[in-house]
JSON list of C-alpha atoms in Angstrom, two decimals:
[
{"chain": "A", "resi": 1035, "resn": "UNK", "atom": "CA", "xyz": [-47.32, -3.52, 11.12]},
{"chain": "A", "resi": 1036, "resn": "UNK", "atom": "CA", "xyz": [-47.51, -7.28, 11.19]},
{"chain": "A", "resi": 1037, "resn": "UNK", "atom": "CA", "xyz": [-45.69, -10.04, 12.94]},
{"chain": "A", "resi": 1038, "resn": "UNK", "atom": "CA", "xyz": [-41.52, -8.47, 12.55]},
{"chain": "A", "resi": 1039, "resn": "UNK", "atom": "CA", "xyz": [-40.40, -12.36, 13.56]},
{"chain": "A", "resi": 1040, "resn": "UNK", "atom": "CA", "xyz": [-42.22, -13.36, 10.46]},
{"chain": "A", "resi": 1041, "resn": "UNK", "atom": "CA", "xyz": [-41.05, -10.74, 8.30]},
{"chain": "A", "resi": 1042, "resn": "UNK", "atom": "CA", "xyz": [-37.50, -10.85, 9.06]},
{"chain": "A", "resi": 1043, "resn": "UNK", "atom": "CA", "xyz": [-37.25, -14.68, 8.46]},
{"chain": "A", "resi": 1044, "resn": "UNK", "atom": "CA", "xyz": [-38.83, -13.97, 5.11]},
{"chain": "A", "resi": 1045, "resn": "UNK", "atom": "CA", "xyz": [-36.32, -11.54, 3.74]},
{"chain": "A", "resi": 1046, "resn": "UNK", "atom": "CA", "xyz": [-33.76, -13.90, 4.99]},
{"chain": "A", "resi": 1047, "resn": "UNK", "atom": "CA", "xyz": [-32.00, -10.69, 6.89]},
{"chain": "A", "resi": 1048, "resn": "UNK", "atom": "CA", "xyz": [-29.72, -12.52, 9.29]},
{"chain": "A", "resi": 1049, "resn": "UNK", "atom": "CA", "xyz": [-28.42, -9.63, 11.28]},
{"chain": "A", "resi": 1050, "resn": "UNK", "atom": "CA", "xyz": [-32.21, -8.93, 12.04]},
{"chain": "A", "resi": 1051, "resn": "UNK", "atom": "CA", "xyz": [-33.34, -12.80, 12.58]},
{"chain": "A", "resi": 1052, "resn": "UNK", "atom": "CA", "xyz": [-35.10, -13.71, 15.79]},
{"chain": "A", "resi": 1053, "resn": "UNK", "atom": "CA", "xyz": [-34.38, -17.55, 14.68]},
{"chain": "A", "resi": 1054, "resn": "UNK", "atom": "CA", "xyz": [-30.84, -16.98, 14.83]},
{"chain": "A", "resi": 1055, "resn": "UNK", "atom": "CA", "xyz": [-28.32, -15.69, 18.02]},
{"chain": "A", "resi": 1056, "resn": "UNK", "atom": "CA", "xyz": [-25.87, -13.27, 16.57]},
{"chain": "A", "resi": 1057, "resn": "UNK", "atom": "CA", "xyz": [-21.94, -14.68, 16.68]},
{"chain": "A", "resi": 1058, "resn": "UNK", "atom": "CA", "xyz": [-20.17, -12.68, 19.44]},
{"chain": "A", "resi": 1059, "resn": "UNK", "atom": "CA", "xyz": [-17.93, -10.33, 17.41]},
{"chain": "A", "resi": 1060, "resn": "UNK", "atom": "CA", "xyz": [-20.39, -10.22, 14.50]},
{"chain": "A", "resi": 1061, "resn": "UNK", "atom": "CA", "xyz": [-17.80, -12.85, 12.08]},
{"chain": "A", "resi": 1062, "resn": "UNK", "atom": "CA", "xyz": [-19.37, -14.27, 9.45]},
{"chain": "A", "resi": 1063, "resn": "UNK", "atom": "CA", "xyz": [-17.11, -14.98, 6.62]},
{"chain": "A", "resi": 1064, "resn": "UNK", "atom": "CA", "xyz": [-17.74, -14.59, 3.00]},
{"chain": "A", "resi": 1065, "resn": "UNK", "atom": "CA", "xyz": [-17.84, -17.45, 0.87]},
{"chain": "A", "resi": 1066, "resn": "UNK", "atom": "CA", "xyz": [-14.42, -18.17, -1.41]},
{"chain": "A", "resi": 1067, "resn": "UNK", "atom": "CA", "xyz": [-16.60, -18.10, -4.81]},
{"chain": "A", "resi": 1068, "resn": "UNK", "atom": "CA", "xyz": [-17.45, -14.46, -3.57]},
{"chain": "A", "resi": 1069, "resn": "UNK", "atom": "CA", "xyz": [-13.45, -14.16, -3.97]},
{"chain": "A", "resi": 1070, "resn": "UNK", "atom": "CA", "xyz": [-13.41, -15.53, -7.10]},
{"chain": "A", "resi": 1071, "resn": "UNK", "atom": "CA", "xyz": [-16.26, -13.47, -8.73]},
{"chain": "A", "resi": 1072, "resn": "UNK", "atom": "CA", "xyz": [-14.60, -10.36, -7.64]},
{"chain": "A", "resi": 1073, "resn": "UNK", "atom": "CA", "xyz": [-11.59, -11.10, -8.55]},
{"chain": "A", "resi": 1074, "resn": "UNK", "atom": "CA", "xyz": [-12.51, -12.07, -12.46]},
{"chain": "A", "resi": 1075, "resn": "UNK", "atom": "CA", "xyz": [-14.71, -8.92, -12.15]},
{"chain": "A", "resi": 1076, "resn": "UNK", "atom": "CA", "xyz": [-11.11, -7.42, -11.89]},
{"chain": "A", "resi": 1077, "resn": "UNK", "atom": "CA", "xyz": [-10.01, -8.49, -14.47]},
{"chain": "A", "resi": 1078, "resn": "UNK", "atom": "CA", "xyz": [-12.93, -7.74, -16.91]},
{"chain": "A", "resi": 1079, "resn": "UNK", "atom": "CA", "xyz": [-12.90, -4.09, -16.05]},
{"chain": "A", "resi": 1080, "resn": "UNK", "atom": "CA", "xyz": [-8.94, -3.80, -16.08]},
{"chain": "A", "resi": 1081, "resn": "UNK", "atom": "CA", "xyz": [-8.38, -3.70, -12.22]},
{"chain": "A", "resi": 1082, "resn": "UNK", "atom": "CA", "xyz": [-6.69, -6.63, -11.26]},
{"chain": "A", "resi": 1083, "resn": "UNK", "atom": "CA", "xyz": [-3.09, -5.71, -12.29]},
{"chain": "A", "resi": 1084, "resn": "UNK", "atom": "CA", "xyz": [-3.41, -2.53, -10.59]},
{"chain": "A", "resi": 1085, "resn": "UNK", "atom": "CA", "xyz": [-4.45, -3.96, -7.14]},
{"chain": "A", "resi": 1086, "resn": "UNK", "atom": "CA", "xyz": [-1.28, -6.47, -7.78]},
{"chain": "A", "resi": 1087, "resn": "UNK", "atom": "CA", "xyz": [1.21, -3.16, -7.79]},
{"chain": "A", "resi": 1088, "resn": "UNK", "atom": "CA", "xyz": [0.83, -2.80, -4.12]},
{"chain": "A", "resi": 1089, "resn": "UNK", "atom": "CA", "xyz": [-0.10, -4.32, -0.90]},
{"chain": "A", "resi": 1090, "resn": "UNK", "atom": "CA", "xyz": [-3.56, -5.59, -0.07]},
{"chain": "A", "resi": 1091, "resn": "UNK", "atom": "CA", "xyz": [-4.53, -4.94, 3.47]},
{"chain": "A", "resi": 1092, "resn": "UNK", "atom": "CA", "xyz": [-7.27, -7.32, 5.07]},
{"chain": "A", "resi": 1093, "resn": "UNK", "atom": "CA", "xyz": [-8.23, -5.33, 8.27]},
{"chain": "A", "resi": 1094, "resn": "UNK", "atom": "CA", "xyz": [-10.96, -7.85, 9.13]},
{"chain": "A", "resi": 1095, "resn": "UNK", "atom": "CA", "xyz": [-9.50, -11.13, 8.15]},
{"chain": "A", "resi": 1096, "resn": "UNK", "atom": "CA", "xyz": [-11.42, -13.78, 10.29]},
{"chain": "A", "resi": 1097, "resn": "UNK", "atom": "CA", "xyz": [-9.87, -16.97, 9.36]},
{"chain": "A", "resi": 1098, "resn": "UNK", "atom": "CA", "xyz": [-8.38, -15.65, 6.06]},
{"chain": "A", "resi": 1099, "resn": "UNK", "atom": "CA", "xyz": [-11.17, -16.29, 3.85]},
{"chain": "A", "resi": 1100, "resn": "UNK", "atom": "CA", "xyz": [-10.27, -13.25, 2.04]},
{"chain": "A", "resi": 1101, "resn": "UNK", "atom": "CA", "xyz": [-6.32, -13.15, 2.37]},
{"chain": "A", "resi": 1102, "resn": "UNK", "atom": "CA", "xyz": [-5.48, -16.82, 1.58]},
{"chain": "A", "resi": 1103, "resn": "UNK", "atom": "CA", "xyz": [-7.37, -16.71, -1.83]},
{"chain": "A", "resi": 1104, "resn": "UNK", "atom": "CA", "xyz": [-5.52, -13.49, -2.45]},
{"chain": "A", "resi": 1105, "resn": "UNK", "atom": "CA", "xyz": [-2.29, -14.87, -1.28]},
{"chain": "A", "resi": 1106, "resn": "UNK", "atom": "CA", "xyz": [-2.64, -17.89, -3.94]},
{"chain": "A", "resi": 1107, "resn": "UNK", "atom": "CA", "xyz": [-3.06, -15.61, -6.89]},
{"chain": "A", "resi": 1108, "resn": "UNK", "atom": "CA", "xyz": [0.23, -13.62, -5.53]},
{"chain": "A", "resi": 1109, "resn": "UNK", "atom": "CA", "xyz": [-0.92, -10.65, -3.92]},
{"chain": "A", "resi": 1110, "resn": "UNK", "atom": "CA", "xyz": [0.53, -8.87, -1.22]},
{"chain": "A", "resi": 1111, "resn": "UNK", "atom": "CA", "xyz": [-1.28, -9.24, 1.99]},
{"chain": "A", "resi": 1112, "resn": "UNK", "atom": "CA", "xyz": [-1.31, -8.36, 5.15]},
{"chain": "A", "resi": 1113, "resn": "UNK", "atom": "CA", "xyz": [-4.15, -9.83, 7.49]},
{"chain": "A", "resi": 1114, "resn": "UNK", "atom": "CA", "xyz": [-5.72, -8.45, 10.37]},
{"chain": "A", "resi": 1115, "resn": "UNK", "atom": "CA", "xyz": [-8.33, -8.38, 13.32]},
{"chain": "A", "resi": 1116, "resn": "UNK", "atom": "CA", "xyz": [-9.87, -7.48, 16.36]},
{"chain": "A", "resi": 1117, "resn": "UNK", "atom": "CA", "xyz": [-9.67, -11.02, 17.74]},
{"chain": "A", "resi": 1118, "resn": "UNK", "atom": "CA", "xyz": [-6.96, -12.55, 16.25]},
{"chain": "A", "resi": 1119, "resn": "UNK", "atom": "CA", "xyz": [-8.00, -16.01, 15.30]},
{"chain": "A", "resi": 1120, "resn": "UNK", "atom": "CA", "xyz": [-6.21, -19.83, 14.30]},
{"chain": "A", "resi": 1121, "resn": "UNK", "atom": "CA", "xyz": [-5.76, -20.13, 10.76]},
{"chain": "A", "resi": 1122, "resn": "UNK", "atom": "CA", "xyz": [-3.14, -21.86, 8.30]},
{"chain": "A", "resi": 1123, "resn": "UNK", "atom": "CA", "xyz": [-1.92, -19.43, 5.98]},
{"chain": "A", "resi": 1124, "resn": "UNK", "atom": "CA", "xyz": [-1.26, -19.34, 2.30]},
{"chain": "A", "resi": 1125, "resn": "UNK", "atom": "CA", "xyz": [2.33, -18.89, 1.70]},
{"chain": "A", "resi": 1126, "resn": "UNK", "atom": "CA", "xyz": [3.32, -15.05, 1.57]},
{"chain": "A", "resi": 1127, "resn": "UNK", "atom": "CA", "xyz": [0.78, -13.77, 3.88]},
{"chain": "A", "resi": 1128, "resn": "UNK", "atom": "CA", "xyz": [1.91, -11.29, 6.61]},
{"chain": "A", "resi": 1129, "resn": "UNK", "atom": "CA", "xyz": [-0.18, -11.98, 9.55]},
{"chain": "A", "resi": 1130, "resn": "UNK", "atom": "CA", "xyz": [-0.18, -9.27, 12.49]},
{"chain": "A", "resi": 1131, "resn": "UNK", "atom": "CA", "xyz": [-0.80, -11.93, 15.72]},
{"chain": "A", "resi": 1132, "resn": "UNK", "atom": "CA", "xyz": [-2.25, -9.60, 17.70]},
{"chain": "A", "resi": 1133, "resn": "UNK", "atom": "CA", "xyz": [-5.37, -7.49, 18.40]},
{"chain": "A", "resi": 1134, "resn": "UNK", "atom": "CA", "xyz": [-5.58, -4.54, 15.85]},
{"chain": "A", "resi": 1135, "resn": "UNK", "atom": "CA", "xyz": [-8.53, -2.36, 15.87]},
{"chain": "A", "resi": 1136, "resn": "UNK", "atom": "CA", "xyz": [-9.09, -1.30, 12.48]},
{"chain": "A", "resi": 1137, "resn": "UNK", "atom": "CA", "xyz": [-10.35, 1.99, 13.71]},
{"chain": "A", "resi": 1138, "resn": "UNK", "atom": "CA", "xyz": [-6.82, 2.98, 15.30]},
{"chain": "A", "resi": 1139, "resn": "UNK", "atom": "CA", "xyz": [-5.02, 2.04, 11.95]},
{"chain": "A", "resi": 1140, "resn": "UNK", "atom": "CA", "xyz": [-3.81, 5.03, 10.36]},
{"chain": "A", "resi": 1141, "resn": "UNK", "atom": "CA", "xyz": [-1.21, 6.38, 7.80]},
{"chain": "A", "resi": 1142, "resn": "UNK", "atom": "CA", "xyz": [2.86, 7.62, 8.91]},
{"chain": "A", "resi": 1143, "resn": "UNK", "atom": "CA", "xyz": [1.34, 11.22, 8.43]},
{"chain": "A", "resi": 1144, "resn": "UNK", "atom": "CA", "xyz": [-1.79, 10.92, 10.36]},
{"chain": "A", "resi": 1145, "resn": "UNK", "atom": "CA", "xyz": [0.29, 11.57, 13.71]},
{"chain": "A", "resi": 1146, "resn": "UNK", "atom": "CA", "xyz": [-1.47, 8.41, 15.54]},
{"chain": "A", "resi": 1147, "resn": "UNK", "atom": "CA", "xyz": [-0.19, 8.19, 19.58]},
{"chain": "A", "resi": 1148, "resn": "UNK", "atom": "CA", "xyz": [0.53, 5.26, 18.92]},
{"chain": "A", "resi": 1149, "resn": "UNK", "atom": "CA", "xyz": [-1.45, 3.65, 15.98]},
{"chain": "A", "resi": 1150, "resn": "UNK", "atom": "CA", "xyz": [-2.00, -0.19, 16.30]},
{"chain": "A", "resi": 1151, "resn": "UNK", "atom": "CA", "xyz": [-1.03, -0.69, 12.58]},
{"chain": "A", "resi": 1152, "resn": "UNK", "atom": "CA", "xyz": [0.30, 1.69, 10.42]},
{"chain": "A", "resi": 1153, "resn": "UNK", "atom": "CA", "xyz": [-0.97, 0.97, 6.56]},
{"chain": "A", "resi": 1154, "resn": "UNK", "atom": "CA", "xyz": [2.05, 0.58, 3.99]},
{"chain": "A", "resi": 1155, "resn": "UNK", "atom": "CA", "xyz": [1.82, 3.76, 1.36]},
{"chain": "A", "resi": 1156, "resn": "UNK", "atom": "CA", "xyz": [-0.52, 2.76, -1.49]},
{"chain": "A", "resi": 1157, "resn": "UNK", "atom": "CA", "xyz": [-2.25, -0.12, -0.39]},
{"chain": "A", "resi": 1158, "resn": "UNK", "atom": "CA", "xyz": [-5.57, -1.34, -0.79]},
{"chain": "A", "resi": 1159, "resn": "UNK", "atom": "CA", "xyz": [-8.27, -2.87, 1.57]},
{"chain": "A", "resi": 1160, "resn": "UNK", "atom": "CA", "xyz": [-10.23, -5.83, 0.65]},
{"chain": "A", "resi": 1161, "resn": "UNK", "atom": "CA", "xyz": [-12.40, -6.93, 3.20]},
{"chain": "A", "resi": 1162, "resn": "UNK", "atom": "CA", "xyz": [-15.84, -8.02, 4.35]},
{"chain": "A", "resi": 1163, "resn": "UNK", "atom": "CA", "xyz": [-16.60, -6.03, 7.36]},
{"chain": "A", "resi": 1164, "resn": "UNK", "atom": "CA", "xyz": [-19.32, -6.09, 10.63]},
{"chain": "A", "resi": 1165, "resn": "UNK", "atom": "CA", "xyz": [-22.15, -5.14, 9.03]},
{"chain": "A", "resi": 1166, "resn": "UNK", "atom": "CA", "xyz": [-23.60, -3.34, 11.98]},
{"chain": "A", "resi": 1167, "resn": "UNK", "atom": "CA", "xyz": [-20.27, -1.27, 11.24]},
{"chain": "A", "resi": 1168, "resn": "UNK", "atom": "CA", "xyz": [-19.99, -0.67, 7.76]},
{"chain": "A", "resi": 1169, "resn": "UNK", "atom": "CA", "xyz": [-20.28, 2.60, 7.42]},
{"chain": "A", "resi": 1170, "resn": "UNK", "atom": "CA", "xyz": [-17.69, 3.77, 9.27]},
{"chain": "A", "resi": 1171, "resn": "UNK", "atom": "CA", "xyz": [-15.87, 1.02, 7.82]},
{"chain": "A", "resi": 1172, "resn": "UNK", "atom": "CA", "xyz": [-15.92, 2.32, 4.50]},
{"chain": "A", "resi": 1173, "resn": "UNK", "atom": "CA", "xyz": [-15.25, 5.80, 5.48]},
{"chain": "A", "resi": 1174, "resn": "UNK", "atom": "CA", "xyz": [-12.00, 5.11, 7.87]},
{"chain": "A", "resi": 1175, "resn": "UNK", "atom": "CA", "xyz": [-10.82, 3.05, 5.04]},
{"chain": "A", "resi": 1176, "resn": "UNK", "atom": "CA", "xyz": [-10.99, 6.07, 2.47]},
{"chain": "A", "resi": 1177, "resn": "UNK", "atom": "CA", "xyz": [-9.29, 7.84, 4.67]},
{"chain": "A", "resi": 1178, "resn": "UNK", "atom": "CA", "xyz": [-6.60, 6.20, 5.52]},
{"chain": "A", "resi": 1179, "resn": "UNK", "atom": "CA", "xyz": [-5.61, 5.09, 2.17]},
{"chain": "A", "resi": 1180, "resn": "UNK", "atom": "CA", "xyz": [-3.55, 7.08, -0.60]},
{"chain": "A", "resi": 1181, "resn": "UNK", "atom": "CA", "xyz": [-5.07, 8.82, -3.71]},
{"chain": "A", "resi": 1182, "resn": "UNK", "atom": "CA", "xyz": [-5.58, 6.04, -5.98]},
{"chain": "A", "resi": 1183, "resn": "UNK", "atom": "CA", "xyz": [-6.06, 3.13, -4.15]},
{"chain": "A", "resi": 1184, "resn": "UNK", "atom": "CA", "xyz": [-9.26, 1.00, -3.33]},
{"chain": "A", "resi": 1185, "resn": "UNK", "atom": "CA", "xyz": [-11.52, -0.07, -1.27]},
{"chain": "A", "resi": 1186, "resn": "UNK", "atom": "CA", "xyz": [-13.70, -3.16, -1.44]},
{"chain": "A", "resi": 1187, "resn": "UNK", "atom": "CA", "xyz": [-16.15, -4.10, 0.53]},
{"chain": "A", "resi": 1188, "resn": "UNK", "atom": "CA", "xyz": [-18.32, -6.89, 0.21]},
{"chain": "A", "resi": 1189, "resn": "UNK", "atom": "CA", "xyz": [-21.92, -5.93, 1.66]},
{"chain": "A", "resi": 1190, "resn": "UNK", "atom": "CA", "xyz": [-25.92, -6.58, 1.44]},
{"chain": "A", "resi": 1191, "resn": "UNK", "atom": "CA", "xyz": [-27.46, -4.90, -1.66]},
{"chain": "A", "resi": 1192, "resn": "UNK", "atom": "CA", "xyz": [-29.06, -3.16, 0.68]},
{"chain": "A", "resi": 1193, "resn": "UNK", "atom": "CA", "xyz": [-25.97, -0.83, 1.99]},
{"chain": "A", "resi": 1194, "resn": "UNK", "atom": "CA", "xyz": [-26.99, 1.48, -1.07]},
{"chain": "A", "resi": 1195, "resn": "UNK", "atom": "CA", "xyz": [-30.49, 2.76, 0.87]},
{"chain": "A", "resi": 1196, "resn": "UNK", "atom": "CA", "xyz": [-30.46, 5.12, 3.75]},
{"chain": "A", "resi": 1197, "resn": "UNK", "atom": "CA", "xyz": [-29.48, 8.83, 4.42]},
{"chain": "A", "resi": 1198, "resn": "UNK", "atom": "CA", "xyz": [-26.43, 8.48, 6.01]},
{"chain": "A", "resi": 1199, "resn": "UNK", "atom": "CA", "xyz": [-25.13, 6.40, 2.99]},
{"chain": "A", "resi": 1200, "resn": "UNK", "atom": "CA", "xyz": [-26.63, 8.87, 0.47]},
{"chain": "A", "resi": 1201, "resn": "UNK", "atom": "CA", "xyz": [-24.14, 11.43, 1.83]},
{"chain": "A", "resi": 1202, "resn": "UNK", "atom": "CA", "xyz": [-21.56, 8.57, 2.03]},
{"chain": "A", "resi": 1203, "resn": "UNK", "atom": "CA", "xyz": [-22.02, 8.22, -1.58]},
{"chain": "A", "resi": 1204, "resn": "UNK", "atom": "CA", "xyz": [-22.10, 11.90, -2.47]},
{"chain": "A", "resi": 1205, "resn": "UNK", "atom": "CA", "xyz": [-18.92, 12.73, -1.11]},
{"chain": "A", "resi": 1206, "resn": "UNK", "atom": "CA", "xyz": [-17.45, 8.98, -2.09]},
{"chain": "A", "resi": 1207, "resn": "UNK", "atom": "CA", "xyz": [-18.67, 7.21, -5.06]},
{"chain": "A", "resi": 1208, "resn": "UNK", "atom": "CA", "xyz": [-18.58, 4.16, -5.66]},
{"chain": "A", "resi": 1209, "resn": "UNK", "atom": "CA", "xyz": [-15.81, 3.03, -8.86]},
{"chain": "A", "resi": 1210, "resn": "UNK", "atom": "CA", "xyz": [-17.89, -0.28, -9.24]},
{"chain": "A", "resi": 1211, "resn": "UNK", "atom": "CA", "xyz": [-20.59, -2.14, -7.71]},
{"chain": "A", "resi": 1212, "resn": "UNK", "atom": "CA", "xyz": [-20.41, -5.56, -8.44]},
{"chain": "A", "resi": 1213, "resn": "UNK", "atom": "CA", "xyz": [-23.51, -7.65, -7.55]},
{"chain": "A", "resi": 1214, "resn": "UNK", "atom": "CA", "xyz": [-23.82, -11.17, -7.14]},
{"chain": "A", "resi": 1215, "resn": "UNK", "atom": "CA", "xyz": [-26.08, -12.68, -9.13]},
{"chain": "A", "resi": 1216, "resn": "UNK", "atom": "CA", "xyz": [-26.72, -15.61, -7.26]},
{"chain": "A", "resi": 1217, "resn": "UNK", "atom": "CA", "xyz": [-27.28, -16.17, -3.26]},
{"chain": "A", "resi": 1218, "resn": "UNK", "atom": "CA", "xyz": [-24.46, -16.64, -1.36]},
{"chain": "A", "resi": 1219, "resn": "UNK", "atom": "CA", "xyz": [-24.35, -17.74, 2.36]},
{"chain": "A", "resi": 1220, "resn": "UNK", "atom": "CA", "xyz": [-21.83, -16.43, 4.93]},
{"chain": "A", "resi": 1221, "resn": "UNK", "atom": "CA", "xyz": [-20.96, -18.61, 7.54]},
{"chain": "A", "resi": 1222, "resn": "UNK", "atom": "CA", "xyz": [-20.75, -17.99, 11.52]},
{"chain": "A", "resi": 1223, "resn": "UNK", "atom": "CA", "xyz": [-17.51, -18.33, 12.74]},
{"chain": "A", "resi": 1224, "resn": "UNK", "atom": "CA", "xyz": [-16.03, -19.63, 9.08]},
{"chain": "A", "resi": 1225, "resn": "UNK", "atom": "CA", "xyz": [-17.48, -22.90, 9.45]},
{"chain": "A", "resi": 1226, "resn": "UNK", "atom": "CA", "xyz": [-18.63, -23.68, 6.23]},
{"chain": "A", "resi": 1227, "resn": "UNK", "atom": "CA", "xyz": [-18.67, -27.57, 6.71]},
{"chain": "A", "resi": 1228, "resn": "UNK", "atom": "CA", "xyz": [-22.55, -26.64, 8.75]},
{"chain": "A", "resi": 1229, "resn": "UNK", "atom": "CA", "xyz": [-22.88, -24.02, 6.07]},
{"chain": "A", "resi": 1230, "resn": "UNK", "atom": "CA", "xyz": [-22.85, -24.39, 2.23]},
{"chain": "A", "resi": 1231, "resn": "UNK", "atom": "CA", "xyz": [-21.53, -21.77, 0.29]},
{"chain": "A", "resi": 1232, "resn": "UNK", "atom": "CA", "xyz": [-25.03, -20.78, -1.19]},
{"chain": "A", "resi": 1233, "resn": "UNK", "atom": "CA", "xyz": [-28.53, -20.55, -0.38]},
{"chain": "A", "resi": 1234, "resn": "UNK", "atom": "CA", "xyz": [-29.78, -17.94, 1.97]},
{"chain": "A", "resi": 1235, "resn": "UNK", "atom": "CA", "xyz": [-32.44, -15.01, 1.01]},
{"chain": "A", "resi": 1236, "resn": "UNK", "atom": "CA", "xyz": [-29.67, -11.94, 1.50]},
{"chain": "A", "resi": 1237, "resn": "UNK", "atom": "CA", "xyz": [-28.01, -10.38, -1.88]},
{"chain": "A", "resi": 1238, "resn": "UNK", "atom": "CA", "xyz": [-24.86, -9.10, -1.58]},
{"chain": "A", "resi": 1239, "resn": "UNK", "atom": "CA", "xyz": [-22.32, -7.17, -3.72]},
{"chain": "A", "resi": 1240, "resn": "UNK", "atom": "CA", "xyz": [-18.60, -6.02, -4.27]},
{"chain": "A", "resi": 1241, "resn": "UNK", "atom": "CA", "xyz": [-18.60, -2.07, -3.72]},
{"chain": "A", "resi": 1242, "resn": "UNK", "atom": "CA", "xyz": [-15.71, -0.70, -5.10]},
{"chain": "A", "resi": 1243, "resn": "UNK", "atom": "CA", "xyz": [-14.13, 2.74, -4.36]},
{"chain": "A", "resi": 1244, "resn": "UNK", "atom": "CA", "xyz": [-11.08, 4.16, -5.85]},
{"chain": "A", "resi": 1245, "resn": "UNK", "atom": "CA", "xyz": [-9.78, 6.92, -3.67]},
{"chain": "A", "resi": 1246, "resn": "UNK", "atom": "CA", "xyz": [-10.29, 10.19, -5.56]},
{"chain": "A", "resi": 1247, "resn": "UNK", "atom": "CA", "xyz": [-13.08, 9.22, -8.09]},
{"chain": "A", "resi": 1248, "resn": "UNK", "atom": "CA", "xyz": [-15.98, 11.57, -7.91]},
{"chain": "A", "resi": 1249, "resn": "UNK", "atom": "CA", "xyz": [-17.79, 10.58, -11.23]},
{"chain": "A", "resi": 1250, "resn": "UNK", "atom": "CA", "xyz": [-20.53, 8.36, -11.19]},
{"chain": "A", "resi": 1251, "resn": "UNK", "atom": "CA", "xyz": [-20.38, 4.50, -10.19]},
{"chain": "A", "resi": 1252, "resn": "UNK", "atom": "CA", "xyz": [-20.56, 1.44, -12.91]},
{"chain": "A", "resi": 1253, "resn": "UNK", "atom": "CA", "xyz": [-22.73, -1.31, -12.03]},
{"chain": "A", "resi": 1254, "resn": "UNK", "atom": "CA", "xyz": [-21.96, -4.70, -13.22]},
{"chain": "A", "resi": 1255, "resn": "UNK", "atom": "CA", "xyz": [-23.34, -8.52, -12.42]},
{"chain": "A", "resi": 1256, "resn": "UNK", "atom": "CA", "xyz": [-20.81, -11.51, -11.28]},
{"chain": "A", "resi": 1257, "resn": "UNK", "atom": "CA", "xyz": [-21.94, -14.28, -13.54]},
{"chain": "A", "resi": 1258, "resn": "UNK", "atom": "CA", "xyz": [-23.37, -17.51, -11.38]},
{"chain": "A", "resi": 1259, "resn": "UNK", "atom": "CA", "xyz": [-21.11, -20.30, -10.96]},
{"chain": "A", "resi": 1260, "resn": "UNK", "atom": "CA", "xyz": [-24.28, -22.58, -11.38]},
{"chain": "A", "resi": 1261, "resn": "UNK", "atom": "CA", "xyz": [-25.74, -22.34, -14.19]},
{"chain": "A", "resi": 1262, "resn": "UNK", "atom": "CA", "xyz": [-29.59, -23.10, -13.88]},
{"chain": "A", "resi": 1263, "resn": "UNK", "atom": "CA", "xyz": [-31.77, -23.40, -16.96]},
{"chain": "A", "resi": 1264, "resn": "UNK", "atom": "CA", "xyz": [-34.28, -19.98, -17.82]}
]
């Protein structure tokens, strides 16, 4: 079977590394140029002015990695999380200062006794979730938003093995994946003056549901911002 230690720290898998002590509540944020590659891919493939019709919900916002780049290009958002966290905000961000459990937000119709957050009608959710809960991440968030709207989730390359996901994706596939082309590092607790922005062994990528799309998913690469010689 081999030494697991050793084999861990060489597929860079830092949810699995022995090196390194988990943060507490599993927050790692996501690297801004992850943002920006998504949101360009957005614009290639027509998307971006249709996320712009309606809010964008962050349900996992950390330290607004997410929102505040979302909030400059002027989105809609609304930022979330489990443990509310200090953060300055981009102007015309609507922060919810308190503990919301994503998995007790729900829609007006879903009859919730009482729901921490109730999602406005026909937003989307943009987020970069727990790992260690992204599967049920991705399914609350289908179904909680309308017909029509998306979900994106930025996760390992990886999140497209397994069983479970297989009937994830059979039942909900993917619009878009978008996968970076170059390593990108997420950083514990959003500190990414200890952590650059790349580097790291892990590959990640933009999945990207629309609510009510049962044809087959696009795949499509996020250009590097540094450009290395072939």
């Amino acid at each position: 079977m081999g030494n697991k230690r050793s084999v861990y720290g060489a597929l860079g898998a830092s949810n699995h590394s022995p090196e390194l002590e988990r943060e507490k509540n599993d927050f790692y944020a996501m690297p801004p140029v992850a943002v920006n590659g998504l949101l360009n891919m957005l614009s290639k493939h027509g998307i971006y002015n249709n996320l712009r019709n309606y809010p964008v919900y962050e349900p996992c916002c950390g330290k607004g990695h997410i929102a505040n780049i979302l909030a400059e290009k002027n989105f809609e958002v609304i930022a979330s999380d489990l443990v509310p966290r200090e953060w300055t905000l981009a102007p015309g961000i609507i922060r919810i200062d308190r503990s919301v459990d994503f998995f007790k937000v729900g829609r007006v119709s879903d009859g919730l006794v009482p729901p921490d957050y109730v999602i406005p009608p026909h937003a989307s959710i943009v987020t970069n979730p727990p790992y260690g809960m992204s599967n049920d991440c991705v399914r609350h968030a289908l179904d909680i938003v309308d017909d029509g709207a998306y979900v994106m989730m930025f996760l390992k390359i990886q999140f497209l093995e397994t069983i479970d996901r297989y009937k994830l994706f059979m039942k909900n596939p993917p619009l878009w994946v978008f996968v970076c082309s170059e390593r990108m590092q997420c950083a514990m607790n959003g500190d990414f003056e200890k952590e650059n922005q790349y580097g790291g062994a892990v590959c990640y990528a933009w999945y990207v549901w629309q609510k009510g799309y049962h044809g087959y998913p696009s795949i499509d690469w996020i250009p590097p911002t540094k450009q290395k010689n072939c």
